[in-house]
Every structure is written in C-alpha cells, then in structure tokens.
Amino acid sequence: MIVHDPDRRLWILSGPSSCYVLHLDEADRLRTLHWGPRLSHEQALSLLRLPQPEHRSMEDPADGVLDLASAGGLRYGQAGLQVRFADGTRDLDLGYSGERRTDRELVLEFADRHYPLTAECHYRIYGDSDVVERHLVLRNAGEPLTVARADSATWVLPRLSGYRLSCVRGQWMAETRLHRGELPYGETTLTSRRGVTSHQANPWAMVDDGTASEEHGAVYSCALAWSGSWRLTAQRLPTERVTLSAGAGHDPVTWELGAGEELVTPACAGLYTEGGFGSASRAWHDHQLRHVLPHAGETRPVLYNSWEATGFDVSLESQVKLAEKAAQMGVELFVMDDGWFGARTHDAAGLGDWHPNPHRFPHGLGPLINRVHELGMRFGLWVEPEMVNPDSDLYRAHPDWVIHRPHRARTEHRNQLVLDLSRPQVADWLHRTLDELLAKNDIDFLKWDMNRPFTEAGPDERLWLDHVRTLYDVLDRLRAAHPHVRIESCSSGGGRVDLGILRRTDQVWTSDNTDALDRLEIQHGFSQLYPARVMGAWVTDSPNPYTRRQVPFDFRFHVAMAGALAIGGALTEWSQADLDRAAELVAAYKRIRHLVQHGRQYRLLPPDGELSAVEYLAPDGGQLAVLAFRRARRFGHADPGIRLRGLDAQARYRDQTTGQIHHGAVLLTHGLFADLAPGDYASALIHLIREKG
Ligand code: DGJ
C-alpha cells in the first residue's frame, strides 16, 4: 500500500482507486507530486520528468506545491507550519532526517538545521478507503518557542482549468447550508474562533475544476478531525496553484512549546474521488462507517426527546406520560432533556449541579428509568457538563473554575460560563461526575450538549487545545468504563459535528431547527460529508415552534426518515389519529432504516427545486428506499420522473406498498413517478426490492 523508492526519494501511498505521491527534492522540500487517480510505480516515477514549476526570481517555485509547507526562504504563500524561536527567528530550515513505515503508516522526519526542533509528518491509509490521513508532530528540545500555526495537513491540488470551492456556512437553527462558488485568488479562510466546531462553518472543503456535478467529475476534499477552534485555508496563487491547509487553532492564537515538549496535531483526512459530489459524499460516508464511528454496525434506535414537549417544565409524571405515548408508537430510546437536575427550572440556574432535582425526582431518576425500561425502551439523559450557571452550587464553590481573565467581565451567554477543562482538577471533576452519574443510574444514552462558545480565554492559550483534549479523553474513558452507553453530540443543535467528535459519539443533533422545510436544506448540506446514520432528525409539532410554519404530518415524518428518525413533539397533545399514524410511519421507517443507516446515499434531486428526492441503496444493491418531497406545486408543472441511481438495469424491482413491478432500465433512464398527492407539501416513501431470478 505504501511504496518507497529511496533512490528517487519518492513515496507512493495507494488506496483502491487513488494515490498520493510525495517527493523530497534536492533541498529536502517535501513536494506533493500527485494527488489523483491511482498510478503504478513506473507511472509515478515519470512524474519526475514533467516540467517543474519554473523558477521566478522573486520567489521559491515550490510555493503552493509543498506537502510540508513551512515558513521560510523565498516562500511567501500560506505556510501551514509557522514558529517563532526564543531568539525571535521566525523561519524554519528543515532537513530530512529519515522515515519509518509500515503497510498503512508512513512517518517522514525532519529536523531544523540550526534549532533543536523536529517535525514529523504522519500519514495513514486504509486498504478499503481512498482517504489519506495526515497529522504533524513537533518536538522541541531547545528553549521554549511559539507555534503560530501547525496545520495537520496541506493538500496540494494539481493544475486544473478552474477552481471551485464547496463548503457549508450557517448559524444557529440554519446549519450546513451548502455554498458552491469559484475559489477566489488569494486566501479564503474558513474558521471557528469559538472553541467549538461551530454552526457558522464546518471543517471540510471540496474543490473541483468548476465542471463537476452530482454525478460526474473529479473532486478533491479534506476534513479536519477536531472539535475546537480551527482554520482551513484554501489558497489560490496567481500561478494557479491551489492548496487546502487545515489545522486546530485560529488567528491570532499561538501556543508555547516548552523545552522537551511535543505538539501532536489532530488528523486531517484528504480524499480524491471521481464521479461527482455524490460519489465524494458516498466515499466519505463509507469511510466514516468503516473507520471513524465507534459502533457503525449497530442500528440507531428510534428516539424520543422531551425538549420541545416540556422545555424546563420537567417532572416524573410528565416524563412518564410522554414515555408511555412514545412506547406505543414504537420508540426505542426515550431521552429526557434539560431541566431534571439541581435548580434547573429555567436556563439561569443549576447548570453544574448534576444530581436530580429533589422536588421533581424525590426518589432520584430510578423510578423514571425503571418505567422507561419496563415500557421496552432504553433511557437517555441530557447533560451539558462543560458548563456552569453562576447561580449554581458548583460555581459558588469554585468560581475560579471557569474560563476567565483578571480585569475582564465574565461574559455570560444563556446565563452560563464555560468550565476551564485545561485545569486538571476541573477535568477530574468532569470525569468523576459523569462516571458516577452513569454508575449510579441505569442510563443507556447521553445527549452531551454544549451551548456557548468561549470568551475571555485564559492566559494559557493552550486552553484552546486542552479543552478539546480533555473532552475527548473524558468521552473515551466513559465509553471504556460504560461500554453499553451511546452518546449524542449536541451544541445548540449542530455546533459540534466533525470527524473528531464522531470518533467517540454515535450520532449528532443536527439542528435545533425542526421545521421540515428548512431541514431539507440543512440535511442536504449535512450529507455532503456526514452519513445519514448519525444525523438525528426529529418530528415535532405543527405549526413549528420556531418558524410557525405548518407542514403536514407525513411530510414531517418523511423528512426525518432521511436520517436517524426521532420524535420530539408534545405527544400528550397529539390526536389519537396522529398517534396511530405515527406508529405506522415509525414501523415503515424500521423497514427501511437499514438502507438509510447502512446503505449508499444518492441525492437524486436537490432541495432547491419544486421536487427533491434522496435514495438509499443497500450495499448489495438488492433493495432501496426513495424519499420524495414536493414542497410547492406551481400551476402547469408536472412532476418529472425521479431518475434513480446505482440500480441493475436488467433487474426488476417490486414496490413494497403497491406491489407494482419496475424495471431497472426504466428507473435509471425515465425515472420513478412517485405518485405524490396533489398540492403543496406532498411526500412519499417508496421501498423497492429486487425480484429474484
Ligand atoms: C440546546 C439543544 O440543541 C436542545 O435540543 C436542547 O437540548 C437545549 N439545548 C436544552 O437546553
């Protein structure tokens, strides 16, 4: 999988259909010679005979082509590695010092020619995925130095006829809205300065030559596995060289690296694919299912969450009533949200005091948990353990535990402050508190929330790294000690979704926005990188509590079925007819969820048109589910056939509801006519199974 040619100073890292070729030039600069379709050793060697970037007198021709892009010499482009030595020297002058290698891992070692600083580039490949993972390790054996930027990877694109950037932008209640536009010259930086991944941007990017479509074209993409502040710079030089460089941290945060210390960056994954954006997304989904998610083989249960039903008005009685209704409709996991602990009867008190509110749960959580289990469901609990309300016992006992600076007000948001997890005693408290909560109560699932970004970061800038490291460490230890517990990552909805958190959680809360129409766009953007099985999607009440939009019952269900289906409505106010219909729709989801959660996703029609549709195809192609949505009908417009993907043209497929037989060849060319009800907000779930023989 990894081939080294020591004479030519070349390394070839191959995946099933792509490869990544590195070359050390005569000055020990590490160049990316190729990132694209798979090449043989001989073909890769021939790259060395291609004309190299011409030498221009004003700058280093290696600018924009280096895998290890350190600041120094005549390079003025974006540098993924920037340090300031104790004497003020800023440039690095790295010489190659060796390599280590296994079948799947490669480490290239560099040392500064004067200062006792080493840099290691770590690469990892997977035999069944085209993802290349890269991270950096810095070791300082000299006087303390400052790290201004240490990107996990710098991905170098080949010269293309044009460059287009795809990424997502958003805000609270409107996450992951896809943006696709020409990559401007200069540096385009996607970033979070919030200490958390953020709603505003997500740490991934895709670049194509401007002609790729959902089905066709080469796509170069990368994604950072990090849940704190981050920065991803897409650089387009006037010479038409393009790089994507990503790492933890943000401008202007720097870190001290003391004598004898090392800095290990998070991993950044790079992926080259052909077959358009759809193929790129499927490759990312597949990779996460195989190599990132902790329990990808499991079926995500149908979940109920009490937040929109009860808000902070939580009691044993109200939760039991909801649980009984939820169980009747086929819910498998009942989650009690905020409001169960301390003095948390509103959002200004109690956060930090993780014991059941004695008035609301006089006998602890046991009676509720037992009832939920008796009803045949698992029990989940909301926590927000990185936070504290100033009006809490924890804060009164430890006012110094929050992120703050002397001489500055402690900025509150939602009446809360962030605990400083870089402090060992806070990290210990966090672990102990959660560990005890899980040990004392029969909890199957945690919804782990994080509702405010950092302000007034402490004097040690390492906090930006160490908060996330502690979070990861605590999650890892809790999962090891309580292996049956599953975890949902939430940050006011989708503020903490990334490959780092997904390595240690089982699903995410996609957005606080549960309006089905808005969701179509949010889910479309989410699916560009992340798989449907982690995308928590609730059916809530109509009119929607946030947008006031009225959307029919089935449409709301069908939209949520495109991910990990959950219910979040005020069930005690639902009519019996709605409860019965919900039970039917939950049952329908259970029949197709193996396709949604383990199948290949095809975005058939995007949500910006009148009609949109998404398909989930079984890995063996034997069956598929299509969810189709018409949001508004214009007079005189007939629904087009929805052309399906990935089918066997020779096969016949039977509709599991109508019994009708469809021919693969016809579905692929003329499409499926979903027979949607007339009018606005029409939707359908179609389940097709290939006929035998
Ligand atoms: C924000 C989450 O996104 C909501 O789902 C809910 O859990 C609230 N926090 C509770 O405070």
XYZ file of C-alpha atoms and ligand atoms in Angstrom, residues 307 337-338 382 414 447 449 451 490 492-493 509 512 538, ligand 1:
25
model
C -37.237 19.088 24.928
C -33.711 16.588 28.037
C -32.760 19.641 30.116
C -29.335 15.223 28.628
C -27.567 31.892 28.000
C -27.146 13.665 24.917
C -24.749 19.377 24.868
C -24.441 25.682 24.368
C -25.075 18.397 20.510
C -27.209 24.123 20.367
C -28.037 21.778 17.528
C -28.152 16.595 16.972
C -32.436 22.944 16.745
C -36.949 14.841 14.977
C -29.817 23.007 23.058
C -30.176 21.757 22.317
O -29.831 21.881 20.964
C -31.644 21.462 22.502
O -32.005 20.323 21.770
C -31.923 21.277 23.969
O -31.237 20.137 24.436
C -31.489 22.504 24.736
N -30.127 22.850 24.469
C -31.665 22.293 26.205
O -31.194 23.346 26.952
